[in-house]
Amino acid sequence: MKLIRTISLSLLIVTVAALPLLAAETGTFERTLKVTGQVSLDLRSGTGNVKVHAGPGDSVHVSATIRAGDSWFGMSAREKVTKLQSNPPVVQAGNLITIGKIEDSALRNDVSIDYDVTVPAQTQLTSRTGTGAQTISGLNLAMKVSSGTGEVAIDHAGAGVHVSTGTGNVHLTTIKGVVEASTGTGQIQATGVGGDLKIHTGTGTITVEDSSSGTIEASTGTGTVRLRGVKGALKIHTGSGEISVEGEPRANWELAAGNGGIGLKLPSAASFNLDARSQHGTVTVNRKTVEGSVARNRVQGKVGSGGPLVDAQTGSGHIQVD
């Protein structure tokens, strides 16, 4: 019996060794589409990186790199590349452009396509990837961007941005409109957002700098929230993680941490009403509270001439107001 097992194993090794290695092929294609006026772009990629940036106002240029592997029971890598090159997944209907929609499932298996797309600034974008990074720059109209796994970076957007990732960091720079951003696991960084900002991470740090006077709502299950240069209303929550805010409370601030400290740095001349409390920690306020009460774990009162309410609470952690 031992001899039979040895022979069977040897035959299996020889058989596997005799199989050809799965080949990999690469290829490219380019398309230039003429447009007039506002463009609507629908871009999708199962696997592959995406770049979209602003260019001339009368055309959409698509440059793509294909990477394909052999399938055990199907087309070869070379066949897949050839078919995609001869019939690229780029469709135009007037100013509506669709990129990456592949009907033949055989051409989606073991295939990744990187897209580099130049569009007019007046383009409304919907972009989604299963796996891959996305970089978008210089578009003036609203956009919706999503990724299963992959980093997203958006800069110099002239309107609202809605972005989500399952796993991956999000970087937002100089956004004029309203922003909604979420990630299951990953950091979110936003700088220079002109409208309201709503951010959520399951696990990951949130950093916001130099926002306008719009409302900021930020929440994370696990992670730190850091805000600098804020002026508008705040609604901040962490399940486990610290909250750090530098700015001026021109509207109400609501800050809550389940487990984590809260630190506030405000202008020396700022006036506001304060209610800061820690269930299992201490509260330190380096300001004169004109009216109110001061205890080890809670401070309530009017700072300066009073004003918007700064409400800060933590279950476990120290609160400090400077």
PDB file of C-alpha atoms in Angstrom:
ATOM      1  CA  MET A   1       0.000   0.000   0.000  1.00  0.00           C
ATOM      2  CA  LYS A   2       2.867   2.357   0.838  1.00  0.00           C
ATOM      3  CA  LEU A   3       4.423   1.641  -2.578  1.00  0.00           C
ATOM      4  CA  ILE A   4       1.121   2.451  -4.345  1.00  0.00           C
ATOM      5  CA  ARG A   5       0.844   5.788  -2.498  1.00  0.00           C
ATOM      6  CA  THR A   6       4.413   6.661  -3.413  1.00  0.00           C
ATOM      7  CA  ILE A   7       3.823   5.867  -7.096  1.00  0.00           C
ATOM      8  CA  SER A   8       0.569   7.881  -7.136  1.00  0.00           C
ATOM      9  CA  LEU A   9       2.276  10.908  -5.593  1.00  0.00           C
ATOM     10  CA  SER A  10       5.112  10.678  -8.096  1.00  0.00           C
ATOM     11  CA  LEU A  11       2.674  10.541 -11.013  1.00  0.00           C
ATOM     12  CA  LEU A  12       0.829  13.600  -9.655  1.00  0.00           C
ATOM     13  CA  ILE A  13       4.063  15.587  -9.378  1.00  0.00           C
ATOM     14  CA  VAL A  14       5.085  14.629 -12.905  1.00  0.00           C
ATOM     15  CA  THR A  15       1.630  15.523 -14.277  1.00  0.00           C
ATOM     16  CA  VAL A  16       1.564  18.952 -12.615  1.00  0.00           C
ATOM     17  CA  ALA A  17       5.111  19.673 -13.713  1.00  0.00           C
ATOM     18  CA  ALA A  18       4.152  18.832 -17.283  1.00  0.00           C
ATOM     19  CA  LEU A  19       1.334  21.409 -17.368  1.00  0.00           C
ATOM     20  CA  PRO A  20       2.233  24.673 -19.106  1.00  0.00           C
ATOM     21  CA  LEU A  21       2.594  27.709 -16.892  1.00  0.00           C
ATOM     22  CA  LEU A  22      -0.256  30.192 -17.177  1.00  0.00           C
ATOM     23  CA  ALA A  23       0.970  32.954 -19.459  1.00  0.00           C
ATOM     24  CA  ALA A  24       0.546  36.688 -18.906  1.00  0.00           C
ATOM     25  CA  GLU A  25       0.122  39.266 -21.647  1.00  0.00           C
ATOM     26  CA  THR A  26      -0.084  43.044 -21.752  1.00  0.00           C
ATOM     27  CA  GLY A  27      -1.452  45.432 -24.328  1.00  0.00           C
ATOM     28  CA  THR A  28      -2.728  48.970 -24.755  1.00  0.00           C
ATOM     29  CA  PHE A  29      -5.414  50.905 -26.565  1.00  0.00           C
ATOM     30  CA  GLU A  30      -6.299  54.570 -27.008  1.00  0.00           C
ATOM     31  CA  ARG A  31      -9.433  56.386 -28.071  1.00  0.00           C
ATOM     32  CA  THR A  32     -10.211  60.075 -28.590  1.00  0.00           C
ATOM     33  CA  LEU A  33     -13.878  61.088 -28.577  1.00  0.00           C
ATOM     34  CA  LYS A  34     -15.155  64.487 -29.700  1.00  0.00           C
ATOM     35  CA  VAL A  35     -17.665  66.183 -27.377  1.00  0.00           C
ATOM     36  CA  THR A  36     -19.434  69.521 -27.065  1.00  0.00           C
ATOM     37  CA  GLY A  37     -20.520  71.017 -23.757  1.00  0.00           C
ATOM     38  CA  GLN A  38     -20.986  69.196 -20.470  1.00  0.00           C
ATOM     39  CA  VAL A  39     -19.862  65.557 -20.376  1.00  0.00           C
ATOM     40  CA  SER A  40     -21.268  62.692 -18.310  1.00  0.00           C
ATOM     41  CA  LEU A  41     -18.679  59.956 -17.718  1.00  0.00           C
ATOM     42  CA  ASP A  42     -19.512  56.519 -16.308  1.00  0.00           C
ATOM     43  CA  LEU A  43     -16.306  54.605 -15.622  1.00  0.00           C
ATOM     44  CA  ARG A  44     -15.981  51.177 -14.066  1.00  0.00           C
ATOM     45  CA  SER A  45     -13.086  48.805 -13.475  1.00  0.00           C
ATOM     46  CA  GLY A  46     -13.148  45.379 -11.855  1.00  0.00           C
ATOM     47  CA  THR A  47      -9.411  45.399 -11.264  1.00  0.00           C
ATOM     48  CA  GLY A  48      -7.129  48.253 -12.232  1.00  0.00           C
ATOM     49  CA  ASN A  49      -6.097  51.791 -11.418  1.00  0.00           C
ATOM     50  CA  VAL A  50      -7.997  54.837 -12.651  1.00  0.00           C
ATOM     51  CA  LYS A  51      -6.789  58.366 -13.365  1.00  0.00           C
ATOM     52  CA  VAL A  52      -9.173  61.098 -14.507  1.00  0.00           C
ATOM     53  CA  HIS A  53      -7.975  64.657 -15.055  1.00  0.00           C
ATOM     54  CA  ALA A  54      -9.095  67.829 -16.781  1.00  0.00           C
ATOM     55  CA  GLY A  55      -7.908  68.737 -20.268  1.00  0.00           C
ATOM     56  CA  PRO A  56      -9.275  70.333 -23.462  1.00  0.00           C
ATOM     57  CA  GLY A  57     -12.980  71.151 -23.487  1.00  0.00           C
ATOM     58  CA  ASP A  58     -13.818  69.463 -26.799  1.00  0.00           C
ATOM     59  CA  SER A  59     -12.598  65.883 -26.349  1.00  0.00           C
ATOM     60  CA  VAL A  60     -12.310  62.848 -24.092  1.00  0.00           C
ATOM     61  CA  HIS A  61      -9.072  60.909 -24.453  1.00  0.00           C
ATOM     62  CA  VAL A  62      -8.800  57.356 -23.109  1.00  0.00           C
ATOM     63  CA  SER A  63      -5.463  55.606 -22.680  1.00  0.00           C
ATOM     64  CA  ALA A  64      -5.593  52.076 -21.271  1.00  0.00           C
ATOM     65  CA  THR A  65      -3.150  49.344 -20.298  1.00  0.00           C
ATOM     66  CA  ILE A  66      -4.432  45.764 -20.296  1.00  0.00           C
ATOM     67  CA  ARG A  67      -2.951  42.936 -18.259  1.00  0.00           C
ATOM     68  CA  ALA A  68      -4.363  39.457 -18.806  1.00  0.00           C
ATOM     69  CA  GLY A  69      -3.633  35.905 -17.741  1.00  0.00           C
ATOM     70  CA  ASP A  70      -4.571  32.553 -19.262  1.00  0.00           C
ATOM     71  CA  SER A  71      -7.707  30.821 -18.034  1.00  0.00           C
ATOM     72  CA  TRP A  72      -7.569  27.060 -17.382  1.00  0.00           C
ATOM     73  CA  PHE A  73     -10.718  26.433 -19.388  1.00  0.00           C
ATOM     74  CA  GLY A  74     -11.167  29.427 -21.639  1.00  0.00           C
ATOM     75  CA  MET A  75      -9.388  32.043 -23.656  1.00  0.00           C
ATOM     76  CA  SER A  76      -5.662  32.537 -23.553  1.00  0.00           C
ATOM     77  CA  ALA A  77      -4.162  35.756 -22.263  1.00  0.00           C
ATOM     78  CA  ARG A  78      -3.228  36.750 -25.811  1.00  0.00           C
ATOM     79  CA  GLU A  79      -6.792  36.206 -27.030  1.00  0.00           C
ATOM     80  CA  LYS A  80      -8.194  38.372 -24.244  1.00  0.00           C
ATOM     81  CA  VAL A  81      -5.821  41.232 -24.971  1.00  0.00           C
ATOM     82  CA  THR A  82      -6.468  41.029 -28.717  1.00  0.00           C
ATOM     83  CA  LYS A  83     -10.252  41.086 -28.278  1.00  0.00           C
ATOM     84  CA  LEU A  84     -10.133  44.061 -25.915  1.00  0.00           C
ATOM     85  CA  GLN A  85      -7.833  45.959 -28.254  1.00  0.00           C
ATOM     86  CA  SER A  86     -10.043  45.299 -31.267  1.00  0.00           C
ATOM     87  CA  ASN A  87     -13.232  46.225 -29.423  1.00  0.00           C
ATOM     88  CA  PRO A  88     -12.330  48.473 -26.453  1.00  0.00           C
ATOM     89  CA  PRO A  89     -14.951  48.937 -23.710  1.00  0.00           C
ATOM     90  CA  VAL A  90     -15.482  52.596 -24.618  1.00  0.00           C
ATOM     91  CA  VAL A  91     -18.948  53.690 -25.741  1.00  0.00           C
ATOM     92  CA  GLN A  92     -20.137  57.164 -26.715  1.00  0.00           C
ATOM     93  CA  ALA A  93     -23.720  58.371 -27.004  1.00  0.00           C
ATOM     94  CA  GLY A  94     -23.440  62.100 -27.592  1.00  0.00           C
ATOM     95  CA  ASN A  95     -21.867  63.567 -24.473  1.00  0.00           C
ATOM     96  CA  LEU A  96     -22.511  60.408 -22.431  1.00  0.00           C
ATOM     97  CA  ILE A  97     -19.344  58.312 -22.256  1.00  0.00           C
ATOM     98  CA  THR A  98     -19.214  54.809 -20.762  1.00  0.00           C
ATOM     99  CA  ILE A  99     -15.842  53.196 -20.103  1.00  0.00           C
ATOM    100  CA  GLY A 100     -15.070  49.729 -18.779  1.00  0.00           C
ATOM    101  CA  LYS A 101     -18.394  47.968 -19.258  1.00  0.00           C
ATOM    102  CA  ILE A 102     -17.421  44.468 -20.466  1.00  0.00           C
ATOM    103  CA  GLU A 103     -20.348  42.192 -21.304  1.00  0.00           C
ATOM    104  CA  ASP A 104     -18.334  39.017 -22.011  1.00  0.00           C
ATOM    105  CA  SER A 105     -17.474  37.467 -18.636  1.00  0.00           C
ATOM    106  CA  ALA A 106     -14.509  35.632 -20.187  1.00  0.00           C
ATOM    107  CA  LEU A 107     -12.898  39.012 -20.817  1.00  0.00           C
ATOM    108  CA  ARG A 108     -13.291  39.960 -17.158  1.00  0.00           C
ATOM    109  CA  ASN A 109     -11.571  36.873 -15.737  1.00  0.00           C
ATOM    110  CA  ASP A 110      -7.875  37.282 -14.949  1.00  0.00           C
ATOM    111  CA  VAL A 111      -7.924  40.710 -16.591  1.00  0.00           C
ATOM    112  CA  SER A 112      -7.007  44.102 -15.183  1.00  0.00           C
ATOM    113  CA  ILE A 113      -7.195  47.395 -17.051  1.00  0.00           C
ATOM    114  CA  ASP A 114      -5.613  50.670 -15.962  1.00  0.00           C
ATOM    115  CA  TYR A 115      -7.369  53.751 -17.347  1.00  0.00           C
ATOM    116  CA  ASP A 116      -5.901  57.226 -17.816  1.00  0.00           C
ATOM    117  CA  VAL A 117      -8.699  59.516 -18.994  1.00  0.00           C
ATOM    118  CA  THR A 118      -8.489  63.189 -19.947  1.00  0.00           C
ATOM    119  CA  VAL A 119     -11.847  64.966 -19.920  1.00  0.00           C
ATOM    120  CA  PRO A 120     -13.217  68.527 -20.093  1.00  0.00           C
ATOM    121  CA  ALA A 121     -13.379  70.237 -16.710  1.00  0.00           C
ATOM    122  CA  GLN A 122     -17.170  70.371 -17.150  1.00  0.00           C
ATOM    123  CA  THR A 123     -17.545  66.624 -16.608  1.00  0.00           C
ATOM    124  CA  GLN A 124     -19.885  64.858 -14.222  1.00  0.00           C
ATOM    125  CA  LEU A 125     -18.171  61.659 -13.103  1.00  0.00           C
ATOM    126  CA  THR A 126     -19.283  58.327 -11.725  1.00  0.00           C
ATOM    127  CA  SER A 127     -16.305  56.040 -11.160  1.00  0.00           C
ATOM    128  CA  ARG A 128     -16.123  52.691  -9.400  1.00  0.00           C
ATOM    129  CA  THR A 129     -13.487  50.007  -9.046  1.00  0.00           C
ATOM    130  CA  GLY A 130     -13.463  46.614  -7.396  1.00  0.00           C
ATOM    131  CA  THR A 131      -9.738  46.720  -6.686  1.00  0.00           C
ATOM    132  CA  GLY A 132      -7.523  49.632  -7.644  1.00  0.00           C
ATOM    133  CA  ALA A 133      -6.451  53.163  -6.807  1.00  0.00           C
ATOM    134  CA  GLN A 134      -8.272  56.193  -8.204  1.00  0.00           C
ATOM    135  CA  THR A 135      -6.845  59.677  -8.772  1.00  0.00           C
ATOM    136  CA  ILE A 136      -9.147  62.476  -9.942  1.00  0.00           C
ATOM    137  CA  SER A 137      -8.151  66.092 -10.549  1.00  0.00           C
ATOM    138  CA  GLY A 138      -9.618  69.345 -11.804  1.00  0.00           C
ATOM    139  CA  LEU A 139     -13.287  68.488 -12.464  1.00  0.00           C
ATOM    140  CA  ASN A 140     -15.857  71.242 -11.929  1.00  0.00           C
ATOM    141  CA  LEU A 141     -19.026  69.152 -11.656  1.00  0.00           C
ATOM    142  CA  ALA A 142     -20.313  66.760  -8.993  1.00  0.00           C
ATOM    143  CA  MET A 143     -18.751  63.322  -8.781  1.00  0.00           C
ATOM    144  CA  LYS A 144     -19.414  59.961  -7.159  1.00  0.00           C
ATOM    145  CA  VAL A 145     -16.427  57.676  -6.621  1.00  0.00           C
ATOM    146  CA  SER A 146     -16.354  54.231  -4.999  1.00  0.00           C
ATOM    147  CA  SER A 147     -13.855  51.435  -4.513  1.00  0.00           C
ATOM    148  CA  GLY A 148     -14.023  48.005  -2.912  1.00  0.00           C
ATOM    149  CA  THR A 149     -10.305  48.020  -2.164  1.00  0.00           C
ATOM    150  CA  GLY A 150      -8.091  50.909  -3.152  1.00  0.00           C
ATOM    151  CA  GLU A 151      -6.947  54.407  -2.289  1.00  0.00           C
ATOM    152  CA  VAL A 152      -8.840  57.428  -3.624  1.00  0.00           C
ATOM    153  CA  ALA A 153      -7.278  60.874  -4.120  1.00  0.00           C
ATOM    154  CA  ILE A 154      -9.347  63.831  -5.368  1.00  0.00           C
ATOM    155  CA  ASP A 155      -8.102  67.386  -5.760  1.00  0.00           C
ATOM    156  CA  HIS A 156      -9.342  70.725  -7.095  1.00  0.00           C
ATOM    157  CA  ALA A 157     -12.976  69.700  -7.447  1.00  0.00           C
ATOM    158  CA  GLY A 158     -15.406  72.494  -8.234  1.00  0.00           C
ATOM    159  CA  ALA A 159     -18.567  70.852  -6.871  1.00  0.00           C
ATOM    160  CA  GLY A 160     -19.809  68.166  -4.490  1.00  0.00           C
ATOM    161  CA  VAL A 161     -17.917  64.921  -3.924  1.00  0.00           C
ATOM    162  CA  HIS A 162     -19.308  61.594  -2.716  1.00  0.00           C
ATOM    163  CA  VAL A 163     -16.588  58.999  -2.122  1.00  0.00           C
ATOM    164  CA  SER A 164     -16.540  55.595  -0.430  1.00  0.00           C
ATOM    165  CA  THR A 165     -14.104  52.712  -0.052  1.00  0.00           C
ATOM    166  CA  GLY A 166     -14.374  49.355   1.640  1.00  0.00           C
ATOM    167  CA  THR A 167     -10.661  49.323   2.397  1.00  0.00           C
ATOM    168  CA  GLY A 168      -8.399  52.207   1.444  1.00  0.00           C
ATOM    169  CA  ASN A 169      -7.357  55.719   2.365  1.00  0.00           C
ATOM    170  CA  VAL A 170      -9.148  58.804   1.044  1.00  0.00           C
ATOM    171  CA  HIS A 171      -7.337  62.083   0.317  1.00  0.00           C
ATOM    172  CA  LEU A 172      -9.360  65.213  -0.531  1.00  0.00           C
ATOM    173  CA  THR A 173      -7.717  68.534  -1.378  1.00  0.00           C
ATOM    174  CA  THR A 174      -9.351  71.839  -2.373  1.00  0.00           C
ATOM    175  CA  ILE A 175     -12.987  70.836  -2.782  1.00  0.00           C
ATOM    176  CA  LYS A 176     -15.481  73.669  -3.296  1.00  0.00           C
ATOM    177  CA  GLY A 177     -18.701  71.759  -2.705  1.00  0.00           C
ATOM    178  CA  VAL A 178     -20.273  69.456  -0.134  1.00  0.00           C
ATOM    179  CA  VAL A 179     -18.266  66.329   0.709  1.00  0.00           C
ATOM    180  CA  GLU A 180     -19.450  62.912   1.884  1.00  0.00           C
ATOM    181  CA  ALA A 181     -16.629  60.439   2.468  1.00  0.00           C
ATOM    182  CA  SER A 182     -16.576  57.017   4.099  1.00  0.00           C
ATOM    183  CA  THR A 183     -14.294  54.032   4.418  1.00  0.00           C
ATOM    184  CA  GLY A 184     -14.622  50.742   6.241  1.00  0.00           C
ATOM    185  CA  THR A 185     -10.914  50.591   6.998  1.00  0.00           C
ATOM    186  CA  GLY A 186      -8.634  53.479   6.129  1.00  0.00           C
ATOM    187  CA  GLN A 187      -7.682  57.063   6.862  1.00  0.00           C
ATOM    188  CA  ILE A 188      -9.537  60.088   5.540  1.00  0.00           C
ATOM    189  CA  GLN A 189      -7.703  63.380   5.026  1.00  0.00           C
ATOM    190  CA  ALA A 190      -9.512  66.515   3.849  1.00  0.00           C
ATOM    191  CA  THR A 191      -7.911  69.916   3.272  1.00  0.00           C
ATOM    192  CA  GLY A 192      -9.611  73.057   2.010  1.00  0.00           C
ATOM    193  CA  VAL A 193     -13.229  71.889   1.795  1.00  0.00           C
ATOM    194  CA  GLY A 194     -15.587  74.746   0.968  1.00  0.00           C
ATOM    195  CA  GLY A 195     -18.934  73.156   1.851  1.00  0.00           C
ATOM    196  CA  ASP A 196     -20.372  70.909   4.536  1.00  0.00           C
ATOM    197  CA  LEU A 197     -18.319  67.825   5.310  1.00  0.00           C
ATOM    198  CA  LYS A 198     -19.607  64.428   6.432  1.00  0.00           C
ATOM    199  CA  ILE A 199     -16.994  61.746   7.131  1.00  0.00           C
ATOM    200  CA  HIS A 200     -17.093  58.237   8.575  1.00  0.00           C
ATOM    201  CA  THR A 201     -14.517  55.502   9.074  1.00  0.00           C
ATOM    202  CA  GLY A 202     -15.055  52.127  10.674  1.00  0.00           C
ATOM    203  CA  THR A 203     -11.382  51.985  11.607  1.00  0.00           C
ATOM    204  CA  GLY A 204      -9.008  54.814  10.757  1.00  0.00           C
ATOM    205  CA  THR A 205      -7.841  58.332  11.524  1.00  0.00           C
ATOM    206  CA  ILE A 206      -9.755  61.390  10.291  1.00  0.00           C
ATOM    207  CA  THR A 207      -7.859  64.624   9.612  1.00  0.00           C
ATOM    208  CA  VAL A 208      -9.509  67.864   8.440  1.00  0.00           C
ATOM    209  CA  GLU A 209      -7.656  71.132   7.849  1.00  0.00           C
ATOM    210  CA  ASP A 210      -8.638  74.613   6.692  1.00  0.00           C
ATOM    211  CA  SER A 211     -12.327  73.987   6.141  1.00  0.00           C
ATOM    212  CA  SER A 212     -14.873  76.736   5.515  1.00  0.00           C
ATOM    213  CA  SER A 213     -17.640  77.764   7.889  1.00  0.00           C
ATOM    214  CA  GLY A 214     -19.715  74.751   6.830  1.00  0.00           C
ATOM    215  CA  THR A 215     -20.809  71.988   9.199  1.00  0.00           C
ATOM    216  CA  ILE A 216     -18.400  69.115   9.842  1.00  0.00           C
ATOM    217  CA  GLU A 217     -19.762  65.739  10.906  1.00  0.00           C
ATOM    218  CA  ALA A 218     -17.080  63.147  11.574  1.00  0.00           C
ATOM    219  CA  SER A 219     -17.326  59.737  13.199  1.00  0.00           C
ATOM    220  CA  THR A 220     -15.104  56.712  13.608  1.00  0.00           C
ATOM    221  CA  GLY A 221     -15.537  53.404  15.369  1.00  0.00           C
ATOM    222  CA  THR A 222     -11.844  53.192  16.191  1.00  0.00           C
ATOM    223  CA  GLY A 223      -9.470  56.022  15.379  1.00  0.00           C
ATOM    224  CA  THR A 224      -8.365  59.560  16.137  1.00  0.00           C
ATOM    225  CA  VAL A 225     -10.122  62.675  14.821  1.00  0.00           C
ATOM    226  CA  ARG A 226      -7.948  65.759  14.240  1.00  0.00           C
ATOM    227  CA  LEU A 227      -9.425  69.069  13.071  1.00  0.00           C
ATOM    228  CA  ARG A 228      -7.450  72.260  12.405  1.00  0.00           C
ATOM    229  CA  GLY A 229      -8.562  75.657  11.200  1.00  0.00           C
ATOM    230  CA  VAL A 230     -12.277  74.938  11.647  1.00  0.00           C
ATOM    231  CA  LYS A 231     -14.893  77.676  11.977  1.00  0.00           C
ATOM    232  CA  GLY A 232     -18.309  76.087  11.486  1.00  0.00           C
ATOM    233  CA  ALA A 233     -20.520  73.738  13.461  1.00  0.00           C
ATOM    234  CA  LEU A 234     -19.055  70.404  14.585  1.00  0.00           C
ATOM    235  CA  LYS A 235     -20.560  66.999  15.357  1.00  0.00           C
ATOM    236  CA  ILE A 236     -17.725  64.621  16.196  1.00  0.00           C
ATOM    237  CA  HIS A 237     -17.912  61.093  17.615  1.00  0.00           C
ATOM    238  CA  THR A 238     -15.377  58.355  18.245  1.00  0.00           C
ATOM    239  CA  GLY A 239     -16.069  54.960  19.750  1.00  0.00           C
ATOM    240  CA  SER A 240     -12.453  54.560  20.764  1.00  0.00           C
ATOM    241  CA  GLY A 241     -10.012  57.328  19.922  1.00  0.00           C
ATOM    242  CA  GLU A 242      -8.927  60.851  20.756  1.00  0.00           C
ATOM    243  CA  ILE A 243     -10.463  64.084  19.466  1.00  0.00           C
ATOM    244  CA  SER A 244      -8.260  67.116  18.804  1.00  0.00           C
ATOM    245  CA  VAL A 245      -9.708  70.418  17.560  1.00  0.00           C
ATOM    246  CA  GLU A 246      -8.043  73.732  16.740  1.00  0.00           C
ATOM    247  CA  GLY A 247     -10.363  76.491  15.580  1.00  0.00           C
ATOM    248  CA  GLU A 248     -12.988  79.054  16.490  1.00  0.00           C
ATOM    249  CA  PRO A 249     -16.491  78.022  17.617  1.00  0.00           C
ATOM    250  CA  ARG A 250     -18.707  80.298  15.553  1.00  0.00           C
ATOM    251  CA  ALA A 251     -21.496  77.694  15.789  1.00  0.00           C
ATOM    252  CA  ASN A 252     -22.274  74.864  18.209  1.00  0.00           C
ATOM    253  CA  TRP A 253     -19.718  72.097  18.703  1.00  0.00           C
ATOM    254  CA  GLU A 254     -20.728  68.596  19.811  1.00  0.00           C
ATOM    255  CA  LEU A 255     -17.790  66.337  20.673  1.00  0.00           C
ATOM    256  CA  ALA A 256     -18.159  62.836  22.103  1.00  0.00           C
ATOM    257  CA  ALA A 257     -15.654  60.048  22.716  1.00  0.00           C
ATOM    258  CA  GLY A 258     -16.585  56.677  24.150  1.00  0.00           C
ATOM    259  CA  ASN A 259     -12.996  56.016  25.171  1.00  0.00           C
ATOM    260  CA  GLY A 260     -10.414  58.725  24.525  1.00  0.00           C
ATOM    261  CA  GLY A 261      -9.296  62.204  25.468  1.00  0.00           C
ATOM    262  CA  ILE A 262     -10.509  65.488  24.000  1.00  0.00           C
ATOM    263  CA  GLY A 263      -8.241  68.477  23.416  1.00  0.00           C
ATOM    264  CA  LEU A 264      -9.413  71.928  22.283  1.00  0.00           C
ATOM    265  CA  LYS A 265      -7.243  74.892  21.247  1.00  0.00           C
ATOM    266  CA  LEU A 266      -9.257  78.082  20.753  1.00  0.00           C
ATOM    267  CA  PRO A 267      -8.360  81.748  20.150  1.00  0.00           C
ATOM    268  CA  SER A 268      -7.680  83.660  23.363  1.00  0.00           C
ATOM    269  CA  ALA A 269     -10.484  86.112  22.546  1.00  0.00           C
ATOM    270  CA  ALA A 270     -13.066  83.414  21.767  1.00  0.00           C
ATOM    271  CA  SER A 271     -16.402  83.633  23.589  1.00  0.00           C
ATOM    272  CA  PHE A 272     -18.599  80.566  24.033  1.00  0.00           C
ATOM    273  CA  ASN A 273     -20.660  78.520  26.452  1.00  0.00           C
ATOM    274  CA  LEU A 274     -18.934  75.374  27.710  1.00  0.00           C
ATOM    275  CA  ASP A 275     -20.138  72.038  29.021  1.00  0.00           C
ATOM    276  CA  ALA A 276     -17.199  69.626  29.342  1.00  0.00           C
ATOM    277  CA  ARG A 277     -17.517  66.349  31.255  1.00  0.00           C
ATOM    278  CA  SER A 278     -15.694  63.054  31.681  1.00  0.00           C
ATOM    279  CA  GLN A 279     -17.279  60.029  33.330  1.00  0.00           C
ATOM    280  CA  HIS A 280     -13.963  58.447  34.298  1.00  0.00           C
ATOM    281  CA  GLY A 281     -11.441  61.252  33.893  1.00  0.00           C
ATOM    282  CA  THR A 282     -10.717  64.897  34.587  1.00  0.00           C
ATOM    283  CA  VAL A 283     -11.494  68.223  32.931  1.00  0.00           C
ATOM    284  CA  THR A 284      -9.003  71.095  32.700  1.00  0.00           C
ATOM    285  CA  VAL A 285     -10.045  74.520  31.367  1.00  0.00           C
ATOM    286  CA  ASN A 286      -7.306  77.123  31.001  1.00  0.00           C
ATOM    287  CA  ARG A 287      -9.861  79.936  30.695  1.00  0.00           C
ATOM    288  CA  LYS A 288     -11.836  82.064  33.065  1.00  0.00           C
ATOM    289  CA  THR A 289     -15.399  80.806  33.344  1.00  0.00           C
ATOM    290  CA  VAL A 290     -17.455  83.874  34.139  1.00  0.00           C
ATOM    291  CA  GLU A 291     -20.558  81.974  35.184  1.00  0.00           C
ATOM    292  CA  GLY A 292     -21.080  78.308  35.969  1.00  0.00           C
ATOM    293  CA  SER A 293     -19.681  75.455  38.007  1.00  0.00           C
ATOM    294  CA  VAL A 294     -16.297  73.763  38.164  1.00  0.00           C
ATOM    295  CA  ALA A 295     -15.708  70.216  39.373  1.00  0.00           C
ATOM    296  CA  ARG A 296     -12.968  67.639  38.894  1.00  0.00           C
ATOM    297  CA  ASN A 297     -14.753  65.885  36.057  1.00  0.00           C
ATOM    298  CA  ARG A 298     -17.131  68.579  34.779  1.00  0.00           C
ATOM    299  CA  VAL A 299     -16.950  72.261  33.910  1.00  0.00           C
ATOM    300  CA  GLN A 300     -20.008  74.278  32.900  1.00  0.00           C
ATOM    301  CA  GLY A 301     -20.011  77.982  32.293  1.00  0.00           C
ATOM    302  CA  LYS A 302     -19.824  81.009  30.077  1.00  0.00           C
ATOM    303  CA  VAL A 303     -16.422  81.900  28.661  1.00  0.00           C
ATOM    304  CA  GLY A 304     -15.944  85.544  27.708  1.00  0.00           C
ATOM    305  CA  SER A 305     -19.308  86.984  26.779  1.00  0.00           C
ATOM    306  CA  GLY A 306     -20.733  83.543  25.945  1.00  0.00           C
ATOM    307  CA  GLY A 307     -21.920  82.349  22.571  1.00  0.00           C
ATOM    308  CA  PRO A 308     -22.183  79.029  20.745  1.00  0.00           C
ATOM    309  CA  LEU A 309     -22.236  75.902  22.908  1.00  0.00           C
ATOM    310  CA  VAL A 310     -19.108  73.772  23.063  1.00  0.00           C
ATOM    311  CA  ASP A 311     -20.333  70.418  24.378  1.00  0.00           C
ATOM    312  CA  ALA A 312     -17.530  67.901  25.034  1.00  0.00           C
ATOM    313  CA  GLN A 313     -17.961  64.543  26.721  1.00  0.00           C
ATOM    314  CA  THR A 314     -15.970  61.358  27.101  1.00  0.00           C
ATOM    315  CA  GLY A 315     -16.608  58.106  28.896  1.00  0.00           C
ATOM    316  CA  SER A 316     -12.964  57.561  29.752  1.00  0.00           C
ATOM    317  CA  GLY A 317     -10.297  60.180  29.118  1.00  0.00           C
ATOM    318  CA  HIS A 318      -9.080  63.674  29.964  1.00  0.00           C
ATOM    319  CA  ILE A 319     -10.609  66.842  28.513  1.00  0.00           C
ATOM    320  CA  GLN A 320      -8.430  69.925  28.135  1.00  0.00           C
ATOM    321  CA  VAL A 321      -9.517  73.328  26.834  1.00  0.00           C
ATOM    322  CA  ASP A 322      -6.768  75.836  25.996  1.00  0.00           C
TER     323      ASP A 322
END
